[in-house]
XYZ file of C-alpha atoms in Angstrom:
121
model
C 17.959 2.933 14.572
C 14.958 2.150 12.942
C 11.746 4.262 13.939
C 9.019 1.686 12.774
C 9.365 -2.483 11.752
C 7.019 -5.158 10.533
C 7.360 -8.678 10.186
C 8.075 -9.348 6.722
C 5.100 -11.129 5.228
C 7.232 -13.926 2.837
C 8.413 -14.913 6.425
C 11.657 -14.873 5.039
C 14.921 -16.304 7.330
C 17.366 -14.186 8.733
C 20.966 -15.796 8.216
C 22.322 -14.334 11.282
C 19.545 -14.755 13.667
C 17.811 -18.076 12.429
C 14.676 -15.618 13.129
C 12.146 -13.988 10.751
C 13.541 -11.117 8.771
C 11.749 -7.939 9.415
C 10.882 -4.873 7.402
C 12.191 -1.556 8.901
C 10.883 2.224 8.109
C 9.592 3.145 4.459
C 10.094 -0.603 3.634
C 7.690 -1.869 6.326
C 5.179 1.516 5.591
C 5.244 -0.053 1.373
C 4.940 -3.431 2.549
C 1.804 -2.461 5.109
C 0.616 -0.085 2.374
C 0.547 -2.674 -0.429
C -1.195 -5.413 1.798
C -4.166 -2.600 2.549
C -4.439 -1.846 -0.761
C -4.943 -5.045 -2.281
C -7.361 -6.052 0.534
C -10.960 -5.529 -0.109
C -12.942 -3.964 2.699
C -14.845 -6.680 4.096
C -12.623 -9.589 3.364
C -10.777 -9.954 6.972
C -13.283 -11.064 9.299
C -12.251 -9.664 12.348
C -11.438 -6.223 10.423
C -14.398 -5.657 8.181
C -13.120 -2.345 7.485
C -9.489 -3.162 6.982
C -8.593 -2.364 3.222
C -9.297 -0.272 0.421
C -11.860 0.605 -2.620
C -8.729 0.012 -5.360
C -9.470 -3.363 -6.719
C -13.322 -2.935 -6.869
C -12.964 0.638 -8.641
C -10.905 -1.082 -11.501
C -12.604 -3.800 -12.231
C -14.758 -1.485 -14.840
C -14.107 0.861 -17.189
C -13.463 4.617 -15.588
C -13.623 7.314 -17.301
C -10.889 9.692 -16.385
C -12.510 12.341 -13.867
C -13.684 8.970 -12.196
C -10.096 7.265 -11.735
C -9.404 10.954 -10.026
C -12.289 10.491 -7.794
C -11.037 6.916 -6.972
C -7.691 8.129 -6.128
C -8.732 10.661 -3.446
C -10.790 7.786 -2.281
C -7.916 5.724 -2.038
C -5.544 7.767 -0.887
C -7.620 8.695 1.742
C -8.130 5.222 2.781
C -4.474 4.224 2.877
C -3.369 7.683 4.958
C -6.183 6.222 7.445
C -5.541 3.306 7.743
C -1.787 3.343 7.651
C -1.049 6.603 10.151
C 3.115 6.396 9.162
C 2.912 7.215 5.635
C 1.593 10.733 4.169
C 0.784 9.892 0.130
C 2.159 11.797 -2.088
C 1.106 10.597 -5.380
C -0.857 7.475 -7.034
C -0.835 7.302 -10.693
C -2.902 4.659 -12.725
C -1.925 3.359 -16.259
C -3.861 1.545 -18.317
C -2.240 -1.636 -19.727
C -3.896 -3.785 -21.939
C -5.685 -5.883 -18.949
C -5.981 -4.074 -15.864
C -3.909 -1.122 -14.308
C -0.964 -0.379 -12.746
C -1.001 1.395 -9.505
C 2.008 3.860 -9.332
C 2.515 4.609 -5.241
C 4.789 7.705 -4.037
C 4.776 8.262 -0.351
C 6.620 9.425 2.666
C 7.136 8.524 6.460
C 5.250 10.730 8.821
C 8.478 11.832 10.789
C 10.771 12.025 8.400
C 9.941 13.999 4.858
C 13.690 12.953 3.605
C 12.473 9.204 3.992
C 9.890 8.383 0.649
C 9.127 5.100 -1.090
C 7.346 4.074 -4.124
C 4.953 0.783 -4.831
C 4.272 -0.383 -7.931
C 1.142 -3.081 -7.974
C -0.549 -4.375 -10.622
C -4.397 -4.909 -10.526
C-alpha cells in the first residue's frame, strides 16, 4: 500500500477508473520535488514562499564554489518544503545553454525507496 500519493499534474486518465491517475511514493515526492524547484519564490500568490532559488541562481554565470553554495541553498529549500524526501545529491552540468539539474533523493520512511530527477534549466 502506498504510504504517500499526489494527483498527477498532466491530469492524466485512469483506464480502469475513468478518474485522474495519481502519483504514489517516490514518484509523487519527484513529481512534488520538480514542481518546487522550478517555481520561483514569489510566483504563487497565495504561497509567496512556495519554491526555490534554482532558476534565478542559473541564470548567470557561477563560478564553481558558487554553484556549491547554490546547492546547499537548494537543497535546503526542497528538504523544507517537501518534508517526505531527504536529498541526497544534486549535481549541475553545464551544457551549452543552461544546466542540467541532476536530483538523487530518498523517502523519509523508507531509505530502500530513492528516486532521481533530471530537469533542465
Amino acid at each position: 500500500m502506498a504510504k504517500y500519493s499526489d494527483i498527477d499534474f498532466f491530469l492524466t486518465k485512469n483506464e480502469l477508473t475513468e478518474d485522474i491517475s495519481f502519483k504514489k511514493d517516490v514518484y509523487a515526492i519527484g513529481q512534488s520535488l520538480s514542481n518546487i524547484a522550478l517555481t520561483r519564490k514569489g510566483e504563487r500568490v497565495f504561497q509567496p514562499n512556495l519554491g526555490s532559488d534554482l532558476l534565478e541562481g542559473l541564470q548567470t554565470n557561477k563560478s564553481d564554489i558558487e554553484l556549491i553554495v547554490l546547492k546547499e541553498i537548494v537543497k535546503a529549500q526542497l528538504e523544507t518544503q517537501e518534508p517526505r524526501a531527504i536529498i541526497d545529491n544534486i549535481e549541475f552540468i553545464r551544457l551549452q545553454e543552461g544546466f542540467q539539474v541532476d536530483l538523487r533523493f530518498h523517502m523519509l520512511n523508507d531509505q530502500s525507496a530513492s528516486g532521481s530527477l533530471s530537469l533542465t534549466v
